[in-house]
XYZ file of C-alpha atoms in Angstrom:
594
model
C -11.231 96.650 -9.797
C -13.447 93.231 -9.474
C -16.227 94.469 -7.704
C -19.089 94.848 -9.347
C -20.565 97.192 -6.974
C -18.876 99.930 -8.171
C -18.664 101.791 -11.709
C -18.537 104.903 -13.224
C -14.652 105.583 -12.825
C -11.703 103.867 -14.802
C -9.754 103.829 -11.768
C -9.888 103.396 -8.218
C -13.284 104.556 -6.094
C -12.700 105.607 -2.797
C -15.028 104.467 -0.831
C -15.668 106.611 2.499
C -18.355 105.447 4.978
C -19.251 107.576 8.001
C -19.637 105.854 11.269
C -22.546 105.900 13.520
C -22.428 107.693 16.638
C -22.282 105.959 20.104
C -25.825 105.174 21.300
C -25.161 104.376 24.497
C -23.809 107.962 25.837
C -22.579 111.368 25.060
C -19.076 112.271 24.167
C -17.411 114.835 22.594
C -13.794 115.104 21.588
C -11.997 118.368 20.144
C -8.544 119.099 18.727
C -6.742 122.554 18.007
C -3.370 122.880 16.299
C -1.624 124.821 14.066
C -2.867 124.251 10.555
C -6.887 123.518 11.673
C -8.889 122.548 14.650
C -11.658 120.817 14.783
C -14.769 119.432 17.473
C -17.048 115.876 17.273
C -19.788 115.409 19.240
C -21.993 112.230 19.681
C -24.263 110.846 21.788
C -27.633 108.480 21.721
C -31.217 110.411 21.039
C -32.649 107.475 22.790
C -30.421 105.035 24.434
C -29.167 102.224 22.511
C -32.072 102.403 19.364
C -30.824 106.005 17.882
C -28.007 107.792 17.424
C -26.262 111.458 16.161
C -23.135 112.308 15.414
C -21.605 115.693 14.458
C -18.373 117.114 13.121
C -16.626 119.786 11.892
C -13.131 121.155 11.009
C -11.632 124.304 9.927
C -8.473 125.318 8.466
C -5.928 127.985 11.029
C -3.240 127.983 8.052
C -3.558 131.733 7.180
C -2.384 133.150 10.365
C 1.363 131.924 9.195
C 0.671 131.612 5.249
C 0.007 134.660 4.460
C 2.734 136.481 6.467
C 5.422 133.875 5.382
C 4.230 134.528 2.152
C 4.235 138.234 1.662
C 8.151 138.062 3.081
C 8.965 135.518 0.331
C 7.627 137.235 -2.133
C 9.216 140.506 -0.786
C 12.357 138.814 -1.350
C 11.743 138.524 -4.890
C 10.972 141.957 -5.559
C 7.116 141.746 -5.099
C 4.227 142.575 -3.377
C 1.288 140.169 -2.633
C 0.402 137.009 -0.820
C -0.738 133.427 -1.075
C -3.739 132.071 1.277
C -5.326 128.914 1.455
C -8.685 127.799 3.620
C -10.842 125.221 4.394
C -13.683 123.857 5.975
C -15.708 120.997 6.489
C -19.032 119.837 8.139
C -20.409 116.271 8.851
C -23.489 114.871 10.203
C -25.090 111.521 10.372
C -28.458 109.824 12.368
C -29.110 106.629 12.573
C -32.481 104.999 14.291
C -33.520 101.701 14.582
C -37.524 100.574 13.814
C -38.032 97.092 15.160
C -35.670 94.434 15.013
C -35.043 94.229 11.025
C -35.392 98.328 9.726
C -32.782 100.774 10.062
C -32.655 104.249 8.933
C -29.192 106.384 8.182
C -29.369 109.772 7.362
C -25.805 111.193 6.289
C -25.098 115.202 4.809
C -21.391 116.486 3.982
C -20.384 120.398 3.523
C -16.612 121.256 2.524
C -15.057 124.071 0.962
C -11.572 124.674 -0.371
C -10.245 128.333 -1.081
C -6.845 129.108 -2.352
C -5.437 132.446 -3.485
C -2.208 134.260 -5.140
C -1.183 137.686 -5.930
C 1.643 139.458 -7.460
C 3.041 142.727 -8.079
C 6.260 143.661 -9.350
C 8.100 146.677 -11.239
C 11.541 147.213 -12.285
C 13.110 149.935 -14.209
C 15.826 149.415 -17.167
C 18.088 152.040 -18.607
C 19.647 151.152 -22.320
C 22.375 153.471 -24.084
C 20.298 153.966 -27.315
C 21.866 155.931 -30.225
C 24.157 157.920 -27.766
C 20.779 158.608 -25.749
C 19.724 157.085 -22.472
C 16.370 155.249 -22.437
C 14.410 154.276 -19.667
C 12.036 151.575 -19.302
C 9.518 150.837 -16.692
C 7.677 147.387 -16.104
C 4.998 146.317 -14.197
C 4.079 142.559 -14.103
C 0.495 142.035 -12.093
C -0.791 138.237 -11.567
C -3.816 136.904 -10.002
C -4.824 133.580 -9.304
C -8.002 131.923 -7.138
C -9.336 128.479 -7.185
C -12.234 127.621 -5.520
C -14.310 124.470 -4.959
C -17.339 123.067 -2.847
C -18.421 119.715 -2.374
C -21.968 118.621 -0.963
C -23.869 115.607 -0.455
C -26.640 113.674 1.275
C -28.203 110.380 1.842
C -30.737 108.671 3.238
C -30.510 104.981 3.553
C -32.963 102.344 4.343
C -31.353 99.162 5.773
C -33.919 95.840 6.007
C -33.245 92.291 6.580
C -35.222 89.865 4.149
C -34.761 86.764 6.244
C -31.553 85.187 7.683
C -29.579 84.819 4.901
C -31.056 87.889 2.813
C -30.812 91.764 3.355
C -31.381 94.801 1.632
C -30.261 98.250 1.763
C -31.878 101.179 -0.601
C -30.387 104.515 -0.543
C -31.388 108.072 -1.898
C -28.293 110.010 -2.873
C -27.747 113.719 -3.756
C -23.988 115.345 -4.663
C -23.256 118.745 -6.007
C -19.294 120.100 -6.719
C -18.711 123.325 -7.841
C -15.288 124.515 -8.789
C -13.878 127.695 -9.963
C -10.896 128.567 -11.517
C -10.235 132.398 -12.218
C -6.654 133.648 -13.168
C -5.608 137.428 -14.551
C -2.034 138.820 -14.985
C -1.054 141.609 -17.041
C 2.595 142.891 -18.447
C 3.200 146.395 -18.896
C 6.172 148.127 -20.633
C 6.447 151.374 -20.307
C 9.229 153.744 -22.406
C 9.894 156.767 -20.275
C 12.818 158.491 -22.521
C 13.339 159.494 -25.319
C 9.639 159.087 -26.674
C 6.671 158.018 -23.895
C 5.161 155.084 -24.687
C 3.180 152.313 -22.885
C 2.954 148.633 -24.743
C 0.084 146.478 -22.685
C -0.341 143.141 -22.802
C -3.197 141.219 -20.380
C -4.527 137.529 -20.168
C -7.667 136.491 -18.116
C -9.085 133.221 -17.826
C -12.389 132.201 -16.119
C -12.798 127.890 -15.643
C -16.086 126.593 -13.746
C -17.365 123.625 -13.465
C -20.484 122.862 -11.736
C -22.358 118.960 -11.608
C -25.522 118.187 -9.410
C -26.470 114.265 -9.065
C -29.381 113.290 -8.060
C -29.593 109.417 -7.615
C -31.176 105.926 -5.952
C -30.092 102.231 -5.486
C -30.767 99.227 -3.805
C -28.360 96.328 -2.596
C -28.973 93.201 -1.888
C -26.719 90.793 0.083
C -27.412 86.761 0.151
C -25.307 85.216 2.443
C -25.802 81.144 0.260
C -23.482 79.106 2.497
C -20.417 79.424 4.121
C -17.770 80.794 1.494
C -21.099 81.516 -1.142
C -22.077 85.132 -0.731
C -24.067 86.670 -4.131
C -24.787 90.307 -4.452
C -27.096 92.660 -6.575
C -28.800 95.581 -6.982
C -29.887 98.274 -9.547
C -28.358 102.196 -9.189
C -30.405 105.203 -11.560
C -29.175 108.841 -11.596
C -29.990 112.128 -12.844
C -27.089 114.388 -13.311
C -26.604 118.402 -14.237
C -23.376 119.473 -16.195
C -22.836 123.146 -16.494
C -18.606 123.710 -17.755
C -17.330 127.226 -18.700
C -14.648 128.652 -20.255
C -13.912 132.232 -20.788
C -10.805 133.720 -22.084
C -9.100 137.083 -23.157
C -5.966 137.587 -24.803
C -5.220 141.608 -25.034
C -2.357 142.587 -26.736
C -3.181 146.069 -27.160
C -3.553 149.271 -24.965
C -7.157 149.235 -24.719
C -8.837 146.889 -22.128
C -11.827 144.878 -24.083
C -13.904 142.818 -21.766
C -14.593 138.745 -23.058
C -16.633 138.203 -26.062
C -17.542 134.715 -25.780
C -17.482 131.704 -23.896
C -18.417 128.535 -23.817
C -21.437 127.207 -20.897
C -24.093 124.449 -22.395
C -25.942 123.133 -19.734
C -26.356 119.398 -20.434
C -28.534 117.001 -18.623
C -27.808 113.321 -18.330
C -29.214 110.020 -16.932
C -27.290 107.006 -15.881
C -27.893 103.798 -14.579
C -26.025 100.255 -13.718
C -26.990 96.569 -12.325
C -24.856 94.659 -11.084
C -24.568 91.026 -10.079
C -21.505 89.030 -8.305
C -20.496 86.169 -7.093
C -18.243 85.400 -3.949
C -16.903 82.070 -3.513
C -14.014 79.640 -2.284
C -13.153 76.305 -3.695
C -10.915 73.279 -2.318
C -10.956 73.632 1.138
C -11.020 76.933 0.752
C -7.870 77.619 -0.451
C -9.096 79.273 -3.881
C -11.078 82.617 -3.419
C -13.146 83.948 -6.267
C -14.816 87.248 -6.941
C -16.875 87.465 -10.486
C -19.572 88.838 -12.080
C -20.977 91.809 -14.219
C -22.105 95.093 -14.358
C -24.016 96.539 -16.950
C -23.712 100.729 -17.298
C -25.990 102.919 -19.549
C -26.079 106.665 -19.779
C -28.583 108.605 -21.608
C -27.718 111.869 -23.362
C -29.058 114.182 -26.286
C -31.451 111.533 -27.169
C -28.206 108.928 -27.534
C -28.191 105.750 -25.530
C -25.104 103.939 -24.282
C -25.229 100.859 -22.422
C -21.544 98.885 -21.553
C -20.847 95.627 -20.669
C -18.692 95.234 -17.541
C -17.126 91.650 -16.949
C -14.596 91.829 -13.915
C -13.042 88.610 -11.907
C -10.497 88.844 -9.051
C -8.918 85.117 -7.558
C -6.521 84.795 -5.045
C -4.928 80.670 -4.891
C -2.908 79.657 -1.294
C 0.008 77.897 -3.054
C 1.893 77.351 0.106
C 1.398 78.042 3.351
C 1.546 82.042 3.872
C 1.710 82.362 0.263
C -1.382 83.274 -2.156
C -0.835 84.038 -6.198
C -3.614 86.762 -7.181
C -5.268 88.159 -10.700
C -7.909 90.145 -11.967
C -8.699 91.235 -15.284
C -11.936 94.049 -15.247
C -13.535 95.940 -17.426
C -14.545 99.483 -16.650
C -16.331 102.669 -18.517
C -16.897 105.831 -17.316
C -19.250 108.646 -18.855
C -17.391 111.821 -17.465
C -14.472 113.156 -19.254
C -11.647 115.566 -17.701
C -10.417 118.060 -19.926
C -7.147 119.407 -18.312
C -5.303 122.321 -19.458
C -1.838 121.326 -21.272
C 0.406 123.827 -19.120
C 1.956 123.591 -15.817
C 0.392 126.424 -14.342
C -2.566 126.559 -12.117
C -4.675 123.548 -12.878
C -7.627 124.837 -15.582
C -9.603 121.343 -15.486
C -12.935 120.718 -16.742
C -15.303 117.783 -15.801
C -17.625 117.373 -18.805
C -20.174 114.781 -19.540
C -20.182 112.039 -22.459
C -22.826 113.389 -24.972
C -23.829 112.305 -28.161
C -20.941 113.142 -30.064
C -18.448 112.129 -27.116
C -18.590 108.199 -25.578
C -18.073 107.195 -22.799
C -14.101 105.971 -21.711
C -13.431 102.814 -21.613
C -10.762 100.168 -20.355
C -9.210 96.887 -19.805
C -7.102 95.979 -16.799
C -5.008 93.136 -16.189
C -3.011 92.641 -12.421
C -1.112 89.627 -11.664
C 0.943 89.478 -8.737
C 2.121 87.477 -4.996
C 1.838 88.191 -2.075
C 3.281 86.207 1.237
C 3.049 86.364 4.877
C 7.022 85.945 6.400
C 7.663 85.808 10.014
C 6.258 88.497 12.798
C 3.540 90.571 10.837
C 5.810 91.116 7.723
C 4.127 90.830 4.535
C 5.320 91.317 1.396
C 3.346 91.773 -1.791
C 4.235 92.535 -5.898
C 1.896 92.661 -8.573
C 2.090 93.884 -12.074
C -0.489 95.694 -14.082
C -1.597 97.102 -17.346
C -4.771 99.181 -18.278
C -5.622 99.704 -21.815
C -7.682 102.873 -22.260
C -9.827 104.236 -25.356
C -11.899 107.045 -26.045
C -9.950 109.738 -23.633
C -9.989 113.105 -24.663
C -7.991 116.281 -24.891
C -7.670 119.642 -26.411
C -6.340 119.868 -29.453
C -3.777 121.738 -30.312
C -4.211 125.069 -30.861
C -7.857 125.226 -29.773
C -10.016 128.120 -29.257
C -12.057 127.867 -25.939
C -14.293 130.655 -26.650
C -16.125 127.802 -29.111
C -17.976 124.614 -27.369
C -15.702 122.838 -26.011
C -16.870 119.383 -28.330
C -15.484 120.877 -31.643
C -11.877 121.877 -29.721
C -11.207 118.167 -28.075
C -9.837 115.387 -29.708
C -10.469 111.455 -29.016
C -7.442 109.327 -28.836
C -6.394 106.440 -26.377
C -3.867 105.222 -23.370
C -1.747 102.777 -21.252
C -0.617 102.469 -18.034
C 1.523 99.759 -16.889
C 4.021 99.412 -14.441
C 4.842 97.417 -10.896
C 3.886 97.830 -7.250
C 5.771 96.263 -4.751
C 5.055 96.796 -0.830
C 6.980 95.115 2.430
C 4.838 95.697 5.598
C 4.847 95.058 9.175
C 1.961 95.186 11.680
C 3.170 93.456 14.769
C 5.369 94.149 17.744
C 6.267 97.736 19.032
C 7.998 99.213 15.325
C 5.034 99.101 12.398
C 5.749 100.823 8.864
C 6.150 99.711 5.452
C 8.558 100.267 2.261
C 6.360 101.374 -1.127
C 7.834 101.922 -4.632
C 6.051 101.278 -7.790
C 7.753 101.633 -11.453
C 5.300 102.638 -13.710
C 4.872 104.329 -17.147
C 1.377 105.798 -18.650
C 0.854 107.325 -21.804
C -1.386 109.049 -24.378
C -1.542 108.514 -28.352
C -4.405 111.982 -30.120
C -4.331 112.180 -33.527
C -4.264 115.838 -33.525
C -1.453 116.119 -30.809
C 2.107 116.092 -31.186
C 1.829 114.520 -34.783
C -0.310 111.807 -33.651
C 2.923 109.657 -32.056
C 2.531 108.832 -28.390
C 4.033 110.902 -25.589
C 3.891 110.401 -21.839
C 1.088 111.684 -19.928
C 1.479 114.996 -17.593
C 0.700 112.302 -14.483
C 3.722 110.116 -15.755
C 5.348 109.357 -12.363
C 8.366 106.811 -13.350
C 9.550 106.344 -10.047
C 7.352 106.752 -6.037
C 8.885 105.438 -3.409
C 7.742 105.527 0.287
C 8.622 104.548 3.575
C 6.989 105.083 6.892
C 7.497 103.910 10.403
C 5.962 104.042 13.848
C 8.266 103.289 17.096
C 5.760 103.184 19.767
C 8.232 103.396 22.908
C 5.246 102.749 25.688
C 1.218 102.998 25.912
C 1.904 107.011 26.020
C 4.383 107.271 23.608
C 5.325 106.710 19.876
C 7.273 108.495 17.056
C 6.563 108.125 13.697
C 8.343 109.478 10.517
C 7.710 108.802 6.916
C 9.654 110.104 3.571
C 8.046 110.565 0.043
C 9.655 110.713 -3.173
C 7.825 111.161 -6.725
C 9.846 111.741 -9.808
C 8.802 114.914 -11.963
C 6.058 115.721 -13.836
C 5.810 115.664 -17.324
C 5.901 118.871 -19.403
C 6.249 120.605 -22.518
C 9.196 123.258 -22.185
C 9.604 126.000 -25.258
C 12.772 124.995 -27.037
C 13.321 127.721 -29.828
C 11.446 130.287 -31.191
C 11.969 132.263 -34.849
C 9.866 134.687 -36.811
C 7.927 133.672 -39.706
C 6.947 136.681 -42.495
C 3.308 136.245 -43.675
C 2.273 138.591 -46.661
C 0.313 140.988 -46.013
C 1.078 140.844 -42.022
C 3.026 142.964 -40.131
C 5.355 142.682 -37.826
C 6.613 139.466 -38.308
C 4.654 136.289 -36.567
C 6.641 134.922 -33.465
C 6.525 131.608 -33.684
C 7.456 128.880 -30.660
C 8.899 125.472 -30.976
C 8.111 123.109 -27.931
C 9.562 120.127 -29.347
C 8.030 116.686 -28.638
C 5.326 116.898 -25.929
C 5.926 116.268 -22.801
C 9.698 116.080 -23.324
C 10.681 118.086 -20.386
C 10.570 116.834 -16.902
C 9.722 118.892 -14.044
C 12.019 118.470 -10.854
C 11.177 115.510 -8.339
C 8.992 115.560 -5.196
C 10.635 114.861 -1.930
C 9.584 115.672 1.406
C 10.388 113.938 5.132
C 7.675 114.446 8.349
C 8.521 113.526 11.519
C 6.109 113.291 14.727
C 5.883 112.594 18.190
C 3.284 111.970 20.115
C 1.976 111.795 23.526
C -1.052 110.159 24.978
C -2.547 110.736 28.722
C -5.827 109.210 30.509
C -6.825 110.906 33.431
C -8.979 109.326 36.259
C -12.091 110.455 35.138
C -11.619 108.766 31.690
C -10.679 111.780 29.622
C -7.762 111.248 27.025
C -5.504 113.796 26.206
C -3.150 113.594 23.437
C -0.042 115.752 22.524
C 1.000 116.027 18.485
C 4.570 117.720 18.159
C 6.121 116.864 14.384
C 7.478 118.672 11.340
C 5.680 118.596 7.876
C 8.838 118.752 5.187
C 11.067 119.005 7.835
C 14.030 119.888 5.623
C 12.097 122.172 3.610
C 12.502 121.091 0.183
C 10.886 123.594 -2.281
C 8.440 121.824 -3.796
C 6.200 123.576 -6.150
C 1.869 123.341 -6.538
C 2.413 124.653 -9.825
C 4.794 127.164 -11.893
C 3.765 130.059 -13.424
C 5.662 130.927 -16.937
C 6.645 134.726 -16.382
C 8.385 137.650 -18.710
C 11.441 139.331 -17.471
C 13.353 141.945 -19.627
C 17.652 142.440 -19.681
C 20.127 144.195 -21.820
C 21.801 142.461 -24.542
C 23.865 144.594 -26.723
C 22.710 147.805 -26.350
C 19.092 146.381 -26.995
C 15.397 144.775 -24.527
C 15.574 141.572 -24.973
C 11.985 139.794 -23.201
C 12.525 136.054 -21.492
C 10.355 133.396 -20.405
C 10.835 131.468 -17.403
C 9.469 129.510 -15.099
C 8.533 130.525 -11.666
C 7.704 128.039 -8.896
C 4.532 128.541 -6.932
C 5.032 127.323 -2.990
C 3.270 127.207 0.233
C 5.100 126.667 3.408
C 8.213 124.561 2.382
C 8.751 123.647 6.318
C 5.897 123.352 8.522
C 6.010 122.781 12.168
C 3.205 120.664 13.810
C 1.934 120.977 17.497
C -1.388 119.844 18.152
C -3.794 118.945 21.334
C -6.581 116.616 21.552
C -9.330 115.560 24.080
C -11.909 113.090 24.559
C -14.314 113.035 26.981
């Protein structure tokens, strides 16, 4: 990343911008499908000087999820269902005062709720001692996750002079996400002696941060191919993370004794300054500058030098050579829960024991314009990263979470190439990047570096769009993602402790993140169909397959106990269940404008 506009993140920022809504007269347009539906409306409050536009959507997904899933799990021996839902508002007014002051005003609501829930039994009889013993089990999982997002602004645009404007914005956020799982594992011993052996496992992860912030940007437009920008950004922000946990291996139920929920209240700020220019007949473009990031927390006061340039050269004709090299920081820190199972992730500030991540990217790559819109491009990167965090091994969440992380470092590196086309009647493109990244904790698998859970080796895309006349085009597109990385159990033996008894059970995972889970494929196909009626209203026709051959590929997996015979004894076994939604979902969907 080379512009200097933008901090906070070590990676990419995505940066959405709502449009303004037509100020010359009303419209509204509306779309219902299968999966969600949703309605815009827009129109001028007066004609040509002010403007509104609203829009919302809402998930239909239910209506076939949760019946689809209650069969599959049926299948399997259980009762339950999965559900997922979601909704989303948007609004945004714009007004013009004179002929150099705008006003925006811009709020977004969404809301994301997922759900799964299990239950199984099974009954075992064993020949025990010449006697007949019966076993009962009953295996009950539950599993929600739950997030909001909201945020505001109000921006004022003004222009300076000809070659000067400014825009100053008031910004407020809030995300809150929840993360609640419970299961419990009963075995019950019918004959020859009654007995019940309970075992139960709750979690509780939240995560809740509130900004509150202002900037101003300036643009100076010097000369032609001399553009310099800057501006100042402050912030208030409100951390609250949780954690609470209980592990019952007994018959009693005990509710939590602890957690872990220190509210912790941070301020951060940035300038910026850079500098857009072309040299030599413009055939050299440069982007440089800096960015200097601070962050004030528990009376500690970081403040981070970010130096970032980007040039693109125009060796040939059609063909430009590109590079960057960037710094970033940022002061948030993700702790992410080591299994495979539903994600338990925890946004946490830097405080004044923790910094603030930093890192240093490099890109180098070429990219040349061929014959008929194709493009191709390749460029190579590598990010070196410091001060990331994790759990350590073998930490107890019920204590604050800064005494059960540990600080360690990583790299990513790898090689994107993409060949395009965006002319004539077929548009698509071919995508694969090789890449590797990688983590190295002192107080994690022996302090030797392992691949990190997001290690993606290989992804690979393709898409295409055959548009076979103004009213109709197909368009497909196939994914593929290799595994994620993951620690699998690869023995287990008993250790004798004195004074302890039974015997400790103890489990060997091997190196971490030795294990690969299996690859992510998938192929959607759709065809659509576009109408205009006299009066100027468009009607459009959506008929396509998500996954249309239904590869199984899992959200998550969940690691489960099943008990079998083996020799005359119950033996327990772990293994690993795949989560799914719909592994084939068909797509027919209607839109209008008018």
């Amino acid at each position: 990343m080379s512009n200097q506009r933008y901090s906070g993140r070590l990676s990419s920022v995505l940066d959405v911008r709502m449009r303004d809504g037509n100020k010359e007269y009303w419209t509204a347009s509306g779309e219902l499908g299968l999966v969600s539906g949703r309605l815009t409306v827009e129109g001028p409050i007066v004609k040509n000087k002010s403007s509104l536009l609203l829009a919302g959507r809402a998930s239909l997904l239910n209506w076939v999820l949760r019946p689809y899933s209650r069969q599959f799990k049926s299948r399997k021996g259980e009762e339950g269902e999965s559900s997922y839902a979601f909704y989303d508002f948007n609004a945004k007014f714009n007004v013009e005062i004179g002929g150099k002051d705008r006003l925006f005003f811009s709020f977004y609501r969404g809301q994301d709720d997922f759900g799964n829930q299990g239950d199984s039994q099974d009954t075992l009889n064993l020949l025990i001692s010449d006697r007949v013993g019966t076993f009962r089990f009953r295996q009950v999982y539950r599993e929600k996750l739950y997030w909001t997002n909201t945020g505001g602004s109000l921006r004022w645009s003004h222009i300076l002079n000809k070659k000067l404007f400014a825009n100053t914005t008031l910004t407020f956020s809030e995300l809150n996400v929840n993360i609640a799982t419970a299961s419990s594992d009963t075995v019950a011993i019918i004959l020859p002696i009654p007995s019940i052996d309970y075992d139960a496992d709750f979690g509780n992860y939240s995560s809740s941060i509130r900004d509150l912030g202002a900037r101003t940007d300036f643009h100076w437009d010097i000369a032609p191919g001399n553009k310099v920008r800057f501006g100042l950004r402050i912030q208030r922000n409100h951390f609250v993370p949780g954690i609470e946990e209980y592990d019952d291996d007994y018959k009693e139920y005990i509710p939590p004794q602890g957690s872990i929920s220190r509210t912790v209240h941070t301020t951060g700020w940035s300038l910026y300054v850079e500098n857009e220019r072309r040299f030599f007949a413009r055939r050299l473009y440069c982007n440089y500058g800096l960015n200097v990031a601070g962050w004030n927390v528990d009376k500690k006061n970081y403040a981070i030098l970010e130096p970032r340039v980007a040039i693109s050269y125009l060796l040939a004709d059609s063909t430009y050579l590109e590079a960057s090299v960037s710094r970033m920081s940022q002061f948030l820190h993700l702790l992410s829960g080591t299994n495979i199972g539903l994600p338990t992730d925890l946004w946490v500030p830097s405080t004044g024991q923790i910094g603030p991540e930093l890192s240093w990217q490099y890109t180098l790559g070429i990219r040349r314009n061929l014959w008929r819109g194709w493009n191709l491009g390749i460029e190579g990167y590598f990010k070196q990263m410091k001060n990331l965090v994790n759990y350590s091994e073998g930490a107890n969440f019920l204590d604050d979470w800064e005494q059960n992380i540990t600080v360690g470092s990583g790299r990513a590196y790898g090689l994107d190439m993409m060949l395009r086309k965006d002319a004539g009647r077929i548009n698509g493109y071919i995508a694969y990047t090789l890449g590797r990244t990688d983590r190295i904790f002192p107080k994690i698998n022996l302090g030797e570096r392992y691949p990190f859970k997001y290690d993606h080796r290989h992804d690979f895309k393709i898409w295409g769009d055959f548009r076979f006349s103004s009213k109709v085009d197909l368009s497909a597109s196939w994914v593929f993602s290799s595994g994620l990385a993951f620690s699998l159990p690869q023995d287990a033996f008993t250790v004798e402790i004195p004074g302890v008894s039974p015997p400790v059970t103890v489990i060997d995972f091997g190196p971490k993140n030795s294990s690969r889970l299996p690859a992510y494929h998938r192929f959607d196909i759709g065809l659509n169909l576009h109408f205009f009626s006299k009066k100027g209203i468009a009607h459009h026709f959506q008929f396509g397959a998500y996954n249309a051959y239904s590869r199984r590929n899992p959200l998550y997996y969940q690691l489960r106990t099943i008990y079998v015979e083996e020799d005359g004894r119950l033996k327990e076994e772990k293994v690993f269940t795949g989560v799914h939604l719909l592994p084939f979902l068909p797509s027919i969907n209607y839109s209008v404008k008018f």
